Amino acid sequence: MAASPRREIDVLLHEGRRVEPPEDFRREARVSDRTPYRRAGEDRLAFWEERARELDWFEEWDEVLNWDPPHAEWFVGGRLNAAHNCLDRHLDGWRANKAALIWEGEPGDRRTYTYRELHREVSRLANGMKEMGVEKGDRVAIYLPMIPEAAVAMLACARIGAVHSVVFGGFSPGSLRSRIQDAGAELLITATGGYRRGNVLRLKRDADEAIEGLDVVENVIVVRRGFSAEGDETFARMQEGRDHWYEDVVGEASPKCPAEPMASEDLLYILYTSGTTGKPKGVMHTTGGYMTQVQATTEWVFDLKEEDVYWCTADVGWVTGHSYIVYGPLAAGATVFMYEGAPDWPERDRFWELVERYGVSILYTAPTAIRAFMKWGEEWPEKHDLSSLRLLGTVGEPINPEAWEWYREHIGGGECPIVDTWWQTETGGIMITPLPGVTTTKPGSATEPFPGIEAAILDDDGNEAESGYLAITEPWPSMLRGVWGDEERFRETYWSKWDDTYFPGDGARVDGDGDFWILGRVDDVLNVAGHRIGTMEVESAVVDHPATAEAAVVGRKDEVKGEAIAAFVSLKEGYEASDGLQEEIREHVGQEIGAIAKPADVIFTADLPKTRSGKIMRRLLKDIAEGEALGDTTTLADPDVVERLKQKYEEGG
Ligand code: PRX
């Protein structure tokens, strides 16, 4: 499947517009000229070695890189601890009393942790986990809302060398269950609930359902957050011997817990992400290389200064939350702002109210959010003083130039540089991005590889091309080290297209200045509101509904979400297409995977259009979902139209 042709046209139209870094920004920037690019160009490994020295190591490495494709080891022989780098090393001087984490809950409750306080809390939880028998290398699942305890739990794992697997709180019990099983997690950290648009999500109840009858999970730690107004007891049904209140665990534990000296290549975490098969894959990240790259990119891409208040709006359940809420910014000693809820609760200016209240200076968000803000109108940001902002970032999907311009104008006051950062769960850290004091930006382009990253546009045969597939041609420190329990899938997905070159699955184009324009996924992975969802996963959930005979899922263009899910469904004998059934199927997918995977459209069709060899014609379905080719009802694809389009495709190729 090819990347979106619309995006390609957009790219061609907007190549000309250029925005230079403002002179005063450049003057003050941490990187203000091309020296790092030159340095990395001369000696890439020496460059990364210099970046690694910005971390605190217990033992130095003997070898920078051991590259045995597709396996890389970075800083071999070195020893360090991620939590030590995020906390302990900031305690020597005045930073100990600097705010590490400023948090606001959706109902308006507020908390601040200094580095000293965060260190203490993490150490206590780490000790509490040890008491439960959690040891180095053991897996711990984390299923929490956006509360400080999420960061605390991750760092507590890192402190004792346990491997965390954070599962986004919006995922269903079934999704949580399969991730816990796959990773073999023996401890689960969750909360009674979390707030979203005034409602309380019932996390503990979902967690109970997820681990029902699972022997692996020996203990559950439960944070008290949000109970139902009606006093519904299922919110906090505690199982004797298995479930423990977080406050008790932390309250009884000592605040002294030495950080485990981890080998550079010891696992830091597993994070599940969607691919082209039905089963999400557990992407593995290790310690030394990952920490090196997330710290370096946080400092340079966001031009992080001691006095900044930095806000990344992602959820900790995604990689952006791992690398750019927790590990990168805390390693860099930043003040991180974290918010629990939705941007439109109670009103559509909640984000701008927060920026004003906390004096946020760096804001990192997703194009889908920016497009929603655009739709809501500039009157919402205009109500607030946003002059504290000095840098804006985006991530997660291609940004359309209109949204880029709107962001710059209405949020950045026409002055803040914008960094459009391309990367993935698998890359661990930012890969293609402007450096805000150096790079001339273009709305819609992620511009150039970060120093020390080697990227190219290749065709199917591995030849350089102007338009084709994005490729990473050399190993990088924060690269994935594998897929948990599935070496074959690791090799097949990422390393089988070309020799010793990483295939990210994105289409891209390079312009005359050498700037990269990411065109979108070229595989069956959807990007809905910046969230990665596999078409196969949604298909199996749709087919799981008793009325469904067969299903095909495609992404169609959506003004706000970028892509929306359209499910084409043929029904079993005896079932009638109806609005009710449509809604039932949507709900069913929501229950199977999570609300983010609910199809926007369910389109009933007598047959799914297939090629003579029986392959579903997804392109055709996409056209039907996006266009006028639908019959007069939106629920039913007109068989003639499908037939005609199918013929056209078969003739036209
Ligand atoms: O298609 C690319 C898109 O998001 C995919 C990675 O998704 P995930 O692993 O969930 O990580 C998202 C956050 C890092 C990529 O394959 N993507 C991410 N950033 C950009 C992007 N597409 C275009 N421009 C970006 N800046």
XYZ file of C-alpha atoms and ligand atoms in Angstrom:
679
model
C 0.000 0.000 0.000
C 1.351 3.435 -0.890
C 1.361 6.535 1.286
C -1.411 9.069 0.828
C -1.368 10.813 -2.574
C -3.100 13.816 -0.997
C -0.242 14.299 1.378
C 2.159 14.099 -1.551
C 0.328 16.934 -3.319
C 0.268 18.965 -0.106
C 3.984 18.504 0.196
C 4.675 19.674 -3.347
C 2.523 22.752 -2.832
C 4.194 23.798 0.383
C 7.831 23.078 -0.276
C 8.585 26.732 -0.934
C 7.667 28.318 2.404
C 10.580 28.762 4.798
C 10.814 29.977 8.366
C 14.220 30.899 9.788
C 14.992 30.590 13.506
C 14.404 34.026 15.097
C 17.746 35.764 15.653
C 17.323 36.219 19.413
C 16.341 32.566 19.779
C 19.387 31.468 17.829
C 21.696 33.602 19.931
C 20.519 32.004 23.176
C 20.038 28.463 21.886
C 21.927 25.461 23.269
C 22.843 24.617 19.700
C 23.210 27.668 17.499
C 25.257 26.443 14.571
C 25.950 23.267 12.630
C 28.925 22.115 14.698
C 27.185 18.961 16.051
C 26.196 17.909 12.537
C 29.775 18.337 11.377
C 31.143 16.563 14.402
C 28.758 13.618 13.963
C 29.500 13.553 10.247
C 33.225 13.207 10.908
C 32.917 10.548 13.576
C 29.444 9.334 14.433
C 30.498 7.012 17.235
C 32.694 9.603 18.889
C 29.747 11.988 18.704
C 27.440 9.548 20.512
C 30.170 8.782 22.987
C 30.297 12.475 23.887
C 26.520 12.465 24.334
C 26.731 9.374 26.562
C 29.185 11.219 28.814
C 26.357 13.583 29.708
C 24.916 10.708 31.759
C 26.199 9.454 35.079
C 27.793 6.006 34.643
C 28.812 3.680 37.474
C 31.255 2.032 35.107
C 32.521 3.217 31.788
C 31.989 1.235 28.552
C 34.760 -0.598 26.678
C 33.171 -0.401 23.268
C 30.796 2.224 21.839
C 28.960 -0.005 19.390
C 28.869 -3.685 18.656
C 26.823 -4.040 15.473
C 25.909 -7.547 14.496
C 22.927 -6.819 12.242
C 20.120 -6.615 13.134
C 21.402 -6.586 16.713
C 23.187 -3.588 18.136
C 24.786 -3.150 21.527
C 25.710 0.344 22.623
C 28.229 1.332 25.269
C 29.137 -2.277 25.855
C 30.480 -2.982 29.317
C 29.118 0.257 30.769
C 26.953 0.304 33.881
C 24.330 2.870 34.865
C 20.828 3.212 36.200
C 18.067 5.177 34.479
C 16.347 6.263 37.713
C 19.678 7.337 39.199
C 20.173 9.518 36.129
C 16.671 10.972 36.392
C 16.802 11.613 40.132
C 19.849 10.956 42.330
C 22.346 12.891 40.314
C 20.227 16.036 40.593
C 20.278 15.941 44.390
C 23.816 17.224 44.958
C 23.173 20.905 44.488
C 20.280 23.324 44.389
C 18.373 21.231 41.819
C 17.303 18.964 44.682
C 14.660 21.527 45.540
C 13.713 22.328 41.969
C 10.251 21.205 40.835
C 10.698 17.980 38.907
C 7.027 17.331 38.357
C 4.137 19.761 38.487
C 0.833 18.032 38.046
C -2.785 18.986 37.691
C -5.675 16.553 37.725
C -8.729 17.037 35.592
C -10.920 18.034 38.558
C -8.348 20.747 39.321
C -6.378 19.074 42.122
C -2.676 19.986 42.096
C 0.583 18.473 43.257
C 4.248 19.351 42.896
C 7.239 17.097 43.515
C 10.743 18.473 43.843
C 13.561 16.233 42.684
C 14.197 15.333 46.304
C 10.564 14.426 46.903
C 10.295 12.439 43.707
C 13.460 10.562 44.586
C 12.039 9.655 47.976
C 8.699 8.517 46.587
C 10.354 6.406 43.889
C 12.723 4.829 46.404
C 9.872 3.944 48.741
C 7.848 2.310 46.011
C 10.954 0.499 44.781
C 11.474 -0.915 48.270
C 7.817 -1.851 48.492
C 8.117 -3.748 45.234
C 11.229 -5.520 46.466
C 9.320 -6.616 49.559
C 6.819 -8.237 47.240
C 9.643 -10.171 45.697
C 10.120 -8.178 42.506
C 13.683 -8.626 41.282
C 15.914 -7.393 38.523
C 14.617 -8.559 35.142
C 11.067 -9.239 36.389
C 8.261 -7.637 34.423
C 5.827 -5.163 35.954
C 2.681 -4.009 34.169
C 1.545 -0.425 34.745
C -2.065 0.528 33.976
C -2.584 4.018 35.299
C -4.150 7.329 34.402
C -1.988 10.416 33.924
C -1.090 10.889 37.564
C 2.368 11.381 39.119
C 2.319 7.766 40.333
C 2.681 6.684 36.695
C 6.104 8.308 36.487
C 6.933 7.127 40.004
C 6.068 3.529 39.084
C 8.202 3.574 35.947
C 11.180 5.023 37.787
C 10.743 2.612 40.696
C 10.992 -0.292 38.256
C 14.059 1.218 36.637
C 15.623 1.732 40.058
C 15.594 -1.962 40.919
C 16.084 -3.201 37.368
C 12.541 -4.490 36.892
C 11.227 -4.156 33.346
C 8.072 -2.096 33.018
C 5.352 -2.591 30.479
C 3.068 0.414 30.561
C -0.366 -0.203 29.086
C -2.379 2.856 28.056
C -5.276 3.340 30.497
C -7.726 3.565 27.585
C -7.070 -0.010 26.511
C -9.660 -2.666 27.257
C -9.289 -5.450 29.842
C -8.629 -7.874 26.985
C -5.780 -5.752 25.624
C -4.290 -5.460 29.107
C -4.629 -9.186 29.666
C -2.831 -10.194 26.498
C 0.011 -7.769 27.227
C 0.377 -9.057 30.791
C 0.418 -12.627 29.519
C 2.868 -11.981 26.732
C 5.314 -10.210 29.052
C 4.702 -12.551 32.002
C 4.212 -9.627 34.395
C 4.032 -10.682 38.031
C 3.086 -7.299 39.448
C 0.415 -4.928 38.200
C 0.273 -1.302 39.276
C -3.088 0.342 38.693
C -5.524 2.847 40.196
C -9.144 2.732 41.229
C -9.940 5.203 38.473
C -8.910 8.209 36.443
C -10.764 11.291 35.256
C -11.763 11.898 31.680
C -14.234 14.626 30.738
C -15.825 14.572 34.156
C -16.265 10.802 34.182
C -14.274 8.335 36.203
C -12.717 5.554 34.132
C -12.996 2.320 36.078
C -9.439 1.128 35.897
C -9.396 -1.246 38.862
C -12.533 -2.977 37.690
C -11.043 -3.375 34.219
C -7.766 -4.556 35.707
C -9.638 -7.173 37.781
C -11.306 -8.424 34.642
C -7.978 -8.483 32.819
C -6.217 -10.677 35.353
C -9.130 -12.899 36.279
C -7.776 -16.433 36.445
C -4.246 -15.391 35.421
C -1.689 -17.068 37.649
C 1.264 -14.918 36.690
C 0.081 -11.805 38.503
C 0.961 -12.280 42.156
C 0.438 -8.753 43.408
C -1.516 -5.666 42.486
C -0.718 -2.208 43.805
C -3.690 0.156 43.675
C -3.511 3.941 43.737
C -6.608 5.603 45.141
C -7.945 7.936 42.499
C -11.546 8.632 41.634
C -14.456 6.691 43.001
C -17.906 6.645 41.540
C -20.328 9.182 42.881
C -22.841 6.421 43.550
C -20.341 4.612 45.712
C -20.111 1.674 43.322
C -17.992 -0.899 45.126
C -16.565 -2.505 42.012
C -14.261 0.521 41.840
C -12.212 -0.772 44.679
C -12.873 -4.403 45.338
C -9.610 -5.421 46.947
C -8.588 -9.060 46.874
C -7.034 -10.119 50.142
C -3.402 -11.158 49.784
C -3.117 -9.984 46.190
C -4.168 -6.331 46.202
C -2.354 -3.635 48.168
C -3.109 0.068 48.507
C -0.301 2.150 47.056
C -0.304 4.429 50.084
C 0.274 1.461 52.408
C 3.095 0.059 50.285
C 4.828 3.419 50.058
C 3.967 4.456 53.592
C 5.621 1.451 55.179
C 8.733 1.377 52.992
C 12.081 2.987 53.623
C 13.056 5.967 51.453
C 16.552 4.551 51.025
C 16.941 2.225 48.077
C 20.214 1.983 46.183
C 19.883 2.143 42.408
C 20.756 -1.188 40.791
C 23.850 -0.898 38.578
C 22.460 -2.091 35.254
C 24.493 -3.167 32.263
C 24.090 -0.744 29.398
C 22.236 -3.418 27.443
C 19.967 -4.541 30.285
C 16.270 -4.165 29.472
C 14.652 -0.950 30.660
C 11.169 -1.532 29.319
C 8.830 -3.271 26.936
C 6.180 -1.240 25.167
C 3.531 -2.891 23.030
C 2.682 -1.340 19.704
C 0.487 -2.286 16.787
C 1.827 -3.845 13.658
C 0.449 -5.466 10.573
C -0.650 -8.680 12.273
C -3.422 -9.089 14.822
C -1.069 -9.265 17.773
C 0.706 -6.173 19.141
C 4.449 -6.551 19.493
C 6.489 -5.887 22.604
C 9.162 -3.431 21.545
C 12.251 -3.776 23.751
C 14.384 -0.869 24.909
C 17.583 -1.119 26.904
C 19.301 1.323 29.207
C 22.515 3.052 28.084
C 21.817 3.879 24.452
C 18.202 4.770 25.136
C 19.026 7.165 27.949
C 21.807 8.728 25.893
C 19.560 9.525 22.971
C 16.492 10.657 24.915
C 18.546 13.021 27.030
C 20.460 14.445 24.057
C 17.318 14.968 21.989
C 15.377 16.498 24.895
C 18.128 19.020 25.492
C 18.758 19.992 21.887
C 15.457 19.553 20.078
C 13.533 21.382 22.812
C 16.441 23.707 23.574
C 15.835 22.883 27.215
C 17.035 25.460 29.763
C 17.153 25.234 33.528
C 14.234 27.639 33.955
C 11.887 26.077 31.405
C 8.515 24.596 32.262
C 8.149 21.782 29.808
C 4.839 20.167 28.862
C 4.447 17.136 26.663
C 0.732 16.397 26.328
C 1.086 12.704 25.445
C -0.100 9.923 27.728
C 2.575 7.910 29.544
C 1.010 4.854 27.919
C 2.681 5.764 24.614
C 6.331 5.990 23.774
C 6.188 9.789 23.696
C 5.252 9.712 27.363
C 8.115 7.329 28.155
C 10.835 9.251 26.356
C 9.621 12.843 26.629
C 7.629 13.039 29.851
C 9.712 10.747 32.004
C 13.175 9.625 30.912
C 14.451 12.439 28.673
C 13.278 15.517 30.586
C 14.004 14.141 34.063
C 17.466 12.977 32.992
C 17.971 16.528 31.752
C 16.821 17.969 35.102
C 13.770 19.702 33.663
C 10.606 20.909 35.342
C 7.969 18.716 33.760
C 4.332 19.661 33.764
C 1.830 16.808 33.559
C -1.943 17.001 33.148
C -4.473 14.242 33.616
C -7.454 15.127 31.510
C -8.923 16.193 28.207
C -8.196 19.527 26.490
C -11.896 20.440 26.305
C -12.855 19.897 29.913
C -14.605 21.762 31.403
C -14.076 24.194 28.517
C -12.098 24.299 25.320
C -9.457 26.547 26.813
C -8.248 24.110 29.454
C -4.786 23.756 27.882
C -4.347 27.508 27.531
C -5.470 28.062 31.089
C -2.772 25.587 32.163
C -0.087 27.190 30.010
C -0.900 30.532 31.583
C -1.163 29.269 35.171
C 2.121 27.350 35.165
C 4.045 29.536 32.732
C 4.676 26.668 30.343
C 7.516 27.609 28.021
C 7.858 24.468 25.862
C 4.768 22.696 24.532
C 4.969 19.354 22.712
C 1.710 18.009 21.283
C 0.155 16.165 18.341
C -1.181 17.493 15.028
C -4.568 15.953 15.774
C -4.853 18.150 18.887
C -3.809 21.212 16.901
C -6.465 20.500 14.279
C -9.091 20.184 17.016
C -7.975 23.539 18.484
C -8.219 25.071 15.004
C -11.747 23.807 14.667
C -12.746 25.156 18.066
C -11.464 28.579 17.052
C -8.795 31.044 18.144
C -11.096 32.690 20.659
C -10.108 29.975 23.159
C -6.339 30.578 23.193
C -6.965 34.323 22.868
C -8.542 34.371 26.323
C -5.173 33.607 27.869
C -1.707 35.034 28.165
C 0.469 32.540 26.309
C 3.560 34.730 26.251
C 5.512 32.251 28.413
C 5.706 29.898 25.425
C 8.975 30.019 23.514
C 9.075 26.712 21.647
C 6.425 24.434 20.145
C 6.736 20.819 19.067
C 4.652 18.237 17.256
C 4.817 14.480 16.955
C 2.847 11.410 15.986
C 1.684 12.002 12.438
C 2.372 14.263 9.503
C 1.283 17.819 10.228
C -0.592 19.583 7.466
C 0.896 23.000 6.673
C -2.345 24.807 7.609
C -2.225 23.365 11.110
C 1.482 24.200 11.364
C 0.777 27.851 10.439
C -2.155 28.062 12.828
C -0.069 26.629 15.690
C 2.691 29.129 15.008
C 0.338 32.085 14.754
C -2.300 31.448 17.405
C -0.373 29.497 20.014
C 3.161 30.666 19.349
C 2.265 34.303 18.746
C 4.030 34.134 15.392
C 7.409 33.889 17.107
C 8.026 30.446 18.569
C 10.028 28.012 16.467
C 8.194 24.761 15.736
C 9.956 21.404 15.862
C 8.152 18.711 13.867
C 9.727 15.537 15.223
C 9.570 12.222 13.395
C 10.193 9.028 15.314
C 8.477 5.819 16.467
C 7.998 3.464 19.379
C 10.766 1.424 17.797
C 13.256 4.260 17.409
C 12.877 5.127 21.111
C 13.898 8.735 20.589
C 13.547 11.562 18.083
C 15.218 10.821 14.732
C 14.278 13.481 12.183
C 13.713 16.991 13.467
C 14.786 20.586 13.251
C 17.128 21.992 15.889
C 15.256 25.176 16.730
C 18.250 27.524 16.796
C 19.762 26.139 13.636
C 17.332 24.660 11.137
C 15.307 26.578 8.590
C 11.869 25.005 8.969
C 9.149 24.404 6.402
C 5.534 23.836 7.443
C 4.887 20.129 7.063
C 8.484 18.941 6.912
C 10.306 17.185 9.747
C 13.446 18.531 7.995
C 16.672 16.657 8.755
C 18.091 13.747 10.743
C 19.316 14.605 14.237
C 23.132 14.670 14.396
C 24.429 11.108 14.482
C 21.354 9.673 12.728
C 21.685 8.402 9.161
C 18.463 8.361 7.141
C 17.697 8.036 3.445
C 14.822 7.603 1.021
C 15.087 4.247 -0.729
C 13.084 2.357 -3.317
C 12.148 -1.312 -3.099
C 15.588 -2.332 -4.323
C 17.411 -0.184 -1.831
C 18.437 2.520 -4.307
C 18.288 6.146 -3.233
C 15.203 7.901 -4.539
C 13.522 11.263 -4.270
C 10.275 9.668 -3.196
C 9.938 6.218 -1.670
C 10.432 4.624 1.719
C 12.092 6.188 4.691
C 15.100 4.140 5.788
C 17.535 4.368 8.689
C 20.845 3.224 7.321
C 23.004 3.052 10.454
C 22.250 1.805 13.978
C 21.368 4.471 16.567
C 21.630 4.369 20.368
C 17.925 4.216 21.308
C 16.927 1.688 18.662
C 14.707 -1.207 19.609
C 16.699 -4.269 20.602
C 14.038 -6.731 19.575
C 10.438 -7.838 19.849
C 9.754 -9.544 23.174
C 9.674 -13.288 22.617
C 9.632 -13.028 18.832
C 13.014 -12.725 17.145
C 11.533 -13.828 13.841
C 9.019 -11.021 13.792
C 11.733 -8.527 14.672
C 13.828 -9.599 11.695
C 10.893 -9.908 9.336
C 9.199 -6.589 10.162
C 12.146 -4.268 10.291
C 15.168 -5.865 8.680
C 14.003 -7.955 5.750
C 13.308 -5.234 3.198
C 16.930 -4.225 2.702
C 20.299 -5.469 3.956
C 21.259 -4.203 7.410
C 19.006 -1.176 7.005
C 16.031 -0.429 9.232
C 12.601 -0.185 7.583
C 10.251 2.049 9.624
C 7.170 1.485 7.439
C 6.746 5.123 6.379
C 6.665 6.652 2.929
C 8.724 9.813 2.508
C 10.107 12.319 0.081
C 13.233 14.416 0.090
C 13.290 17.923 -1.412
C 16.032 19.903 -3.148
C 17.473 21.113 0.183
C 17.691 17.570 1.478
C 14.720 18.032 3.821
C 12.501 15.062 4.605
C 8.722 15.082 4.183
C 7.044 12.112 5.832
C 4.058 10.935 3.804
C 2.509 8.386 6.179
C 2.448 4.638 6.675
C 2.927 2.310 3.749
C 1.724 -0.791 5.588
C -1.584 -1.767 7.161
C -0.992 0.323 10.241
C -3.436 3.166 10.829
C -2.691 6.423 12.556
C -5.866 7.609 14.241
C -5.452 10.830 16.201
C -1.744 10.065 16.465
C -2.421 6.567 17.839
C -1.113 3.569 16.066
C -3.711 0.887 15.362
C -3.307 -2.220 13.228
C -6.035 -2.896 10.671
C -5.763 -6.612 11.453
C -6.393 -6.020 15.149
C -9.575 -4.124 14.377
C -10.606 -6.710 11.799
C -10.323 -9.541 14.275
C -12.386 -7.589 16.778
C -15.090 -6.932 14.163
C -15.137 -10.556 13.051
C -15.455 -11.576 16.673
C -18.968 -10.076 16.698
C -21.491 -12.900 16.179
C -23.235 -11.190 13.233
C -20.069 -10.700 11.199
C -19.039 -13.102 8.460
C -16.103 -11.176 7.100
C -14.572 -7.755 7.612
C -12.012 -5.445 6.079
C -10.758 -2.342 7.816
C -9.203 0.681 6.166
C -8.265 4.190 7.185
C -10.003 7.125 5.576
C -8.996 10.751 5.729
C -10.392 12.661 8.691
C -10.086 16.390 9.136
C -9.219 16.269 12.819
C -7.971 12.758 13.530
C -5.881 12.513 10.385
C -7.275 9.075 9.780
C -10.543 7.495 10.866
C -11.375 3.809 10.830
C -13.853 2.456 8.295
C -14.934 -1.157 8.681
C -16.541 -2.981 5.759
C -18.608 -5.810 7.054
C -20.434 -8.654 5.399
C -23.009 -10.287 7.613
C -23.767 -13.875 8.337
C -26.957 -15.413 6.970
C -29.925 -14.326 9.043
C -28.559 -10.932 10.124
C -29.942 -7.668 8.749
C -27.942 -4.498 8.280
C -29.241 -1.805 10.613
C -28.115 1.282 12.492
C -28.463 -0.685 15.692
C -26.136 -3.398 14.490
C -23.686 -0.788 13.256
C -23.512 0.690 16.726
C -23.219 -2.755 18.296
C -20.204 -3.581 16.158
C -18.558 -0.271 17.032
C -19.120 -0.899 20.717
C -17.842 -4.425 20.388
C -14.536 -3.201 18.968
C -14.343 -0.668 21.791
C -14.723 -3.442 24.325
C -12.252 -5.733 22.598
C -9.437 -3.235 22.070
C -10.328 0.137 23.589
C -12.324 3.208 22.608
C -9.539 4.524 20.348
C -10.068 1.612 17.968
C -13.823 2.065 17.463
C -14.585 2.391 13.764
C -16.021 5.764 12.749
C -17.935 4.025 9.967
C -19.338 0.564 9.743
C -20.332 -0.079 6.153
C -22.294 -3.206 5.353
C -21.611 -4.845 2.063
C -22.811 -8.089 0.515
C -19.288 -9.016 -0.524
C -15.861 -7.675 0.055
C -14.208 -6.735 -3.239
C -11.319 -9.089 -3.869
C -8.795 -9.638 -6.580
C -8.945 -12.899 -8.503
C -6.353 -14.298 -6.171
C -8.628 -13.498 -3.238
C -6.795 -10.482 -1.826
C -9.046 -7.780 -0.392
C -8.785 -4.610 -2.461
C -8.091 -2.124 0.295
C -7.365 0.793 -1.987
C -10.800 0.405 -3.451
C -12.409 0.246 -0.028
C -10.518 3.335 1.013
C -11.903 5.182 -1.997
C -15.367 4.015 -1.161
C -14.978 5.087 2.467
C -13.647 8.483 1.496
C -15.921 9.293 -1.314
C -19.024 9.614 -3.165
C -18.843 6.035 -4.304
C -21.119 5.082 -1.433
C -24.727 4.263 -2.109
C -27.494 6.534 -0.893
C -27.256 5.236 2.633
C -23.971 5.463 4.426
C -24.372 2.052 5.942
C -24.602 0.134 2.730
C -22.084 0.047 -0.054
C -23.952 -0.134 -3.333
C -22.933 -3.430 -4.945
C -22.993 -1.908 -8.418
C -20.658 0.834 -7.353
C -18.327 -1.659 -5.757
C -18.474 -3.784 -8.860
C -17.844 -0.886 -11.209
C -14.963 0.406 -9.129
C -13.544 -3.056 -8.896
C -13.615 -3.455 -12.662
C -12.008 -0.094 -13.077
C -9.235 -1.086 -10.688
C -8.660 -4.406 -12.335
C -8.446 -2.798 -15.742
C -6.392 0.159 -14.609
C -4.122 -1.896 -12.373
O 3.963 7.091 10.602
C 4.843 7.702 11.508
C 4.061 8.555 12.474
O 3.842 7.764 13.616
C 4.430 6.474 13.444
C 4.981 5.975 14.763
O 3.933 5.785 15.663
P 4.250 5.416 17.173
O 5.183 4.279 17.210
O 2.947 5.264 17.841
O 5.004 6.658 17.735
C 4.369 7.906 17.721
C 5.175 8.914 18.501
C 6.632 8.892 18.275
C 5.492 6.680 12.405
O 5.812 5.482 11.754
N 4.794 9.769 12.859
C 5.354 10.041 14.049
N 5.873 11.283 14.058
C 5.652 11.811 12.845
C 4.973 10.847 12.076
N 4.635 11.083 10.799
C 4.958 12.266 10.266
N 5.594 13.246 10.943
C 5.951 13.071 12.232
N 6.557 14.053 12.891
